[in-house]
mmCIF file of C-alpha atoms in Angstrom:
data_model
loop_
_atom_site.group_PDB
_atom_site.id
_atom_site.type_symbol
_atom_site.label_atom_id
_atom_site.label_comp_id
_atom_site.label_asym_id
_atom_site.label_seq_id
_atom_site.Cartn_x
_atom_site.Cartn_y
_atom_site.Cartn_z
ATOM 1 C CA MET N 1 305.484 239.248 170.415
ATOM 2 C CA SER N 2 304.143 237.564 166.922
ATOM 3 C CA SER N 3 304.289 238.669 163.347
ATOM 4 C CA ILE N 4 302.282 238.165 160.506
ATOM 5 C CA THR N 5 302.529 234.823 158.783
ATOM 6 C CA ALA N 6 300.763 232.518 156.460
ATOM 7 C CA GLN N 7 299.316 230.859 159.465
ATOM 8 C CA SER N 8 298.252 234.350 161.525
ATOM 9 C CA ARG N 9 295.199 235.716 162.403
ATOM 10 C CA ILE N 10 294.692 238.542 161.838
ATOM 11 C CA THR N 11 293.177 242.192 163.306
ATOM 12 C CA LEU N 12 293.443 245.091 161.529
ATOM 13 C CA HIS N 13 292.085 248.302 160.462
ATOM 14 C CA PHE N 14 292.539 249.371 156.592
ATOM 15 C CA GLU N 15 292.448 252.618 154.731
ATOM 16 C CA LEU N 16 291.807 252.515 150.533
ATOM 17 C CA ALA N 17 292.691 255.654 149.030
ATOM 18 C CA LEU N 18 292.914 256.850 145.215
ATOM 19 C CA ASP N 19 295.999 258.271 144.121
ATOM 20 C CA ASP N 20 294.652 261.659 144.532
ATOM 21 C CA GLY N 21 293.961 260.905 148.264
ATOM 22 C CA GLN N 22 290.064 259.815 148.060
ATOM 23 C CA ILE N 23 289.418 257.264 150.707
ATOM 24 C CA VAL N 24 287.754 254.451 148.817
ATOM 25 C CA ASP N 25 287.271 252.217 152.016
ATOM 26 C CA SER N 26 287.866 252.327 155.616
ATOM 27 C CA ASN N 27 287.077 250.850 159.025
ATOM 28 C CA PHE N 28 289.196 252.907 161.051
ATOM 29 C CA GLU N 29 286.260 255.069 162.363
ATOM 30 C CA GLN N 30 284.551 251.511 162.568
ATOM 31 C CA VAL N 31 285.383 248.345 164.287
ATOM 32 C CA PRO N 32 288.650 246.753 163.110
ATOM 33 C CA ALA N 33 288.320 243.623 161.267
ATOM 34 C CA THR N 34 289.114 240.214 161.391
ATOM 35 C CA PHE N 35 290.155 237.266 158.850
ATOM 36 C CA ASN N 36 292.756 234.918 158.481
ATOM 37 C CA PHE N 37 295.476 234.857 156.134
ATOM 38 C CA GLY N 38 294.660 233.283 152.645
ATOM 39 C CA ASP N 39 291.231 233.649 153.643
ATOM 40 C CA GLY N 40 290.393 235.301 150.498
ATOM 41 C CA SER N 41 289.401 237.976 152.400
ATOM 42 C CA LEU N 42 291.941 240.530 151.219
ATOM 43 C CA LEU N 43 293.396 240.374 147.590
ATOM 44 C CA PRO N 44 296.884 238.150 147.645
ATOM 45 C CA ALA N 45 299.352 240.631 147.312
ATOM 46 C CA PHE N 46 297.042 243.282 150.518
ATOM 47 C CA GLU N 47 297.967 239.833 152.583
ATOM 48 C CA GLU N 48 301.202 239.760 151.638
ATOM 49 C CA ALA N 49 302.601 243.446 152.253
ATOM 50 C CA LEU N 50 301.407 242.501 155.602
ATOM 51 C CA LEU N 51 303.662 239.482 156.347
ATOM 52 C CA GLY N 52 306.685 240.131 158.953
ATOM 53 C CA LEU N 53 303.570 242.754 160.701
ATOM 54 C CA GLU N 54 303.429 242.778 164.804
ATOM 55 C CA LYS N 55 300.773 243.626 166.573
ATOM 56 C CA GLY N 56 300.904 247.542 167.334
ATOM 57 C CA SER N 57 302.744 247.981 163.416
ATOM 58 C CA GLU N 58 300.937 251.022 161.212
ATOM 59 C CA ALA N 59 302.803 250.790 157.271
ATOM 60 C CA SER N 60 301.539 252.314 153.872
ATOM 61 C CA PHE N 61 301.439 250.747 150.589
ATOM 62 C CA VAL N 62 301.262 252.026 146.847
ATOM 63 C CA MET N 63 299.575 248.663 144.842
ATOM 64 C CA PRO N 64 299.726 249.195 141.378
ATOM 65 C CA PRO N 65 297.118 247.823 139.916
ATOM 66 C CA GLU N 66 298.240 244.567 138.279
ATOM 67 C CA LYS N 67 298.754 244.258 142.110
ATOM 68 C CA ALA N 68 295.384 246.316 143.859
ATOM 69 C CA PHE N 69 292.207 245.104 141.621
ATOM 70 C CA GLY N 70 294.070 244.354 137.509
ATOM 71 C CA ALA N 71 294.214 246.629 134.508
ATOM 72 C CA HIS N 72 291.219 247.680 133.212
ATOM 73 C CA ASN N 73 290.456 245.897 130.052
ATOM 74 C CA GLU N 74 288.435 247.524 126.924
ATOM 75 C CA SER N 75 287.182 243.604 126.267
ATOM 76 C CA ASN N 76 284.640 243.975 129.538
ATOM 77 C CA LEU N 77 282.970 246.517 127.985
ATOM 78 C CA GLN N 78 280.075 245.514 126.238
ATOM 79 C CA ARG N 79 277.063 247.459 124.098
ATOM 80 C CA ILE N 80 274.073 246.209 124.850
ATOM 81 C CA PRO N 81 271.281 247.369 123.068
ATOM 82 C CA ARG N 82 269.192 250.358 125.407
ATOM 83 C CA ALA N 83 265.730 248.365 124.593
ATOM 84 C CA GLN N 84 266.973 245.556 127.299
ATOM 85 C CA PHE N 85 266.706 248.162 129.805
ATOM 86 C CA ASP N 86 263.611 248.649 131.293
ATOM 87 C CA MET N 87 264.628 251.357 133.926
ATOM 88 C CA ASP N 88 265.701 255.053 133.808
ATOM 89 C CA LEU N 89 269.323 254.956 132.773
ATOM 90 C CA GLN N 90 272.230 257.505 134.212
ATOM 91 C CA GLU N 91 275.835 257.162 133.277
ATOM 92 C CA GLY N 92 277.874 255.924 137.017
ATOM 93 C CA MET N 93 274.651 253.884 137.780
ATOM 94 C CA VAL N 94 275.407 250.796 138.751
ATOM 95 C CA VAL N 95 273.125 247.570 137.360
ATOM 96 C CA SER N 96 273.620 244.253 137.888
ATOM 97 C CA PHE N 97 273.192 241.636 135.498
ATOM 98 C CA ALA N 98 273.096 238.205 135.684
ATOM 99 C CA ASP N 99 276.071 235.448 133.581
ATOM 100 C CA VAL N 100 275.801 233.316 131.676
ATOM 101 C CA SER N 101 276.065 230.245 134.736
ATOM 102 C CA LYS N 102 273.255 232.937 136.155
ATOM 103 C CA ASN N 103 275.552 234.430 138.576
ATOM 104 C CA GLU N 104 275.047 238.162 139.801
ATOM 105 C CA LEU N 105 277.677 240.364 137.274
ATOM 106 C CA PRO N 106 277.521 244.244 138.440
ATOM 107 C CA GLY N 107 277.943 246.773 134.996
ATOM 108 C CA VAL N 108 278.692 250.408 135.425
ATOM 109 C CA ILE N 109 276.632 251.906 133.176
ATOM 110 C CA ALA N 110 279.278 253.999 131.001
ATOM 111 C CA GLU N 111 277.755 256.009 128.098
ATOM 112 C CA ILE N 112 273.972 256.191 127.160
ATOM 113 C CA GLY N 113 273.789 256.285 123.492
ATOM 114 C CA ALA N 114 269.488 256.393 121.060
ATOM 115 C CA GLU N 115 270.182 253.050 120.630
ATOM 116 C CA ASP N 116 272.261 251.355 122.721
ATOM 117 C CA VAL N 117 274.150 251.533 126.516
ATOM 118 C CA LEU N 118 278.168 251.120 127.373
ATOM 119 C CA VAL N 119 277.977 248.724 129.965
ATOM 120 C CA ASP N 120 282.137 248.223 132.181
ATOM 121 C CA PHE N 121 282.017 245.377 133.535
ATOM 122 C CA ASN N 122 285.556 245.528 135.344
ATOM 123 C CA HIS N 123 285.316 246.112 138.658
ATOM 124 C CA PRO N 124 285.376 250.056 139.914
ATOM 125 C CA LEU N 125 288.753 249.997 141.219
ATOM 126 C CA ALA N 126 290.517 248.012 137.697
ATOM 127 C CA GLY N 127 293.401 250.491 136.469
ATOM 128 C CA ARG N 128 293.928 252.658 139.659
ATOM 129 C CA THR N 129 296.671 252.652 141.638
ATOM 130 C CA LEU N 130 295.681 252.302 145.611
ATOM 131 C CA THR N 131 297.613 253.306 148.607
ATOM 132 C CA PHE N 132 296.549 250.611 151.237
ATOM 133 C CA LYS N 133 296.824 251.831 154.936
ATOM 134 C CA VAL N 134 296.901 249.573 158.358
ATOM 135 C CA GLN N 135 297.427 249.822 161.598
ATOM 136 C CA ILE N 136 297.335 245.866 163.047
ATOM 137 C CA ILE N 137 295.445 245.120 165.985
ATOM 138 C CA SER N 138 296.267 241.800 167.172
ATOM 139 C CA VAL N 139 297.844 238.853 165.514
ATOM 140 C CA GLU N 140 297.189 234.301 166.861
ATOM 141 C CA GLU N 141 298.539 231.942 165.515
ATOM 142 C CA THR N 142 296.228 229.630 163.839
ATOM 143 C CA ALA N 143 297.615 226.477 163.367
#
């Protein structure tokens, strides 16, 4: 039986959960995901956790923020004049902005003031410890 290496094509079920057990993402009730190791489908630390697992393996890994989506960065909070928004705003809503290169950049409305709006451009899971649970369905070598 082959185990996962940096040359593997992996099919798996996965689940991401917060410290309190709230499930953020899961495909256990859906079609399993298939990807090639190193193709960018998973964060590097999540891929590294899979190394050595075999078909049929089930495992759970606690991923601190620095191995998941990074620390919450205060410099990613920006105040934007409220007049720049031509929509009804609600705290918690995600708004799409264009960065200087015209790339789409999502931001979460963190606070709505009379004059300005505080927008959080951190990844929604930044600063969170996550539990990454997997069930390996198949492992194939690609090279």
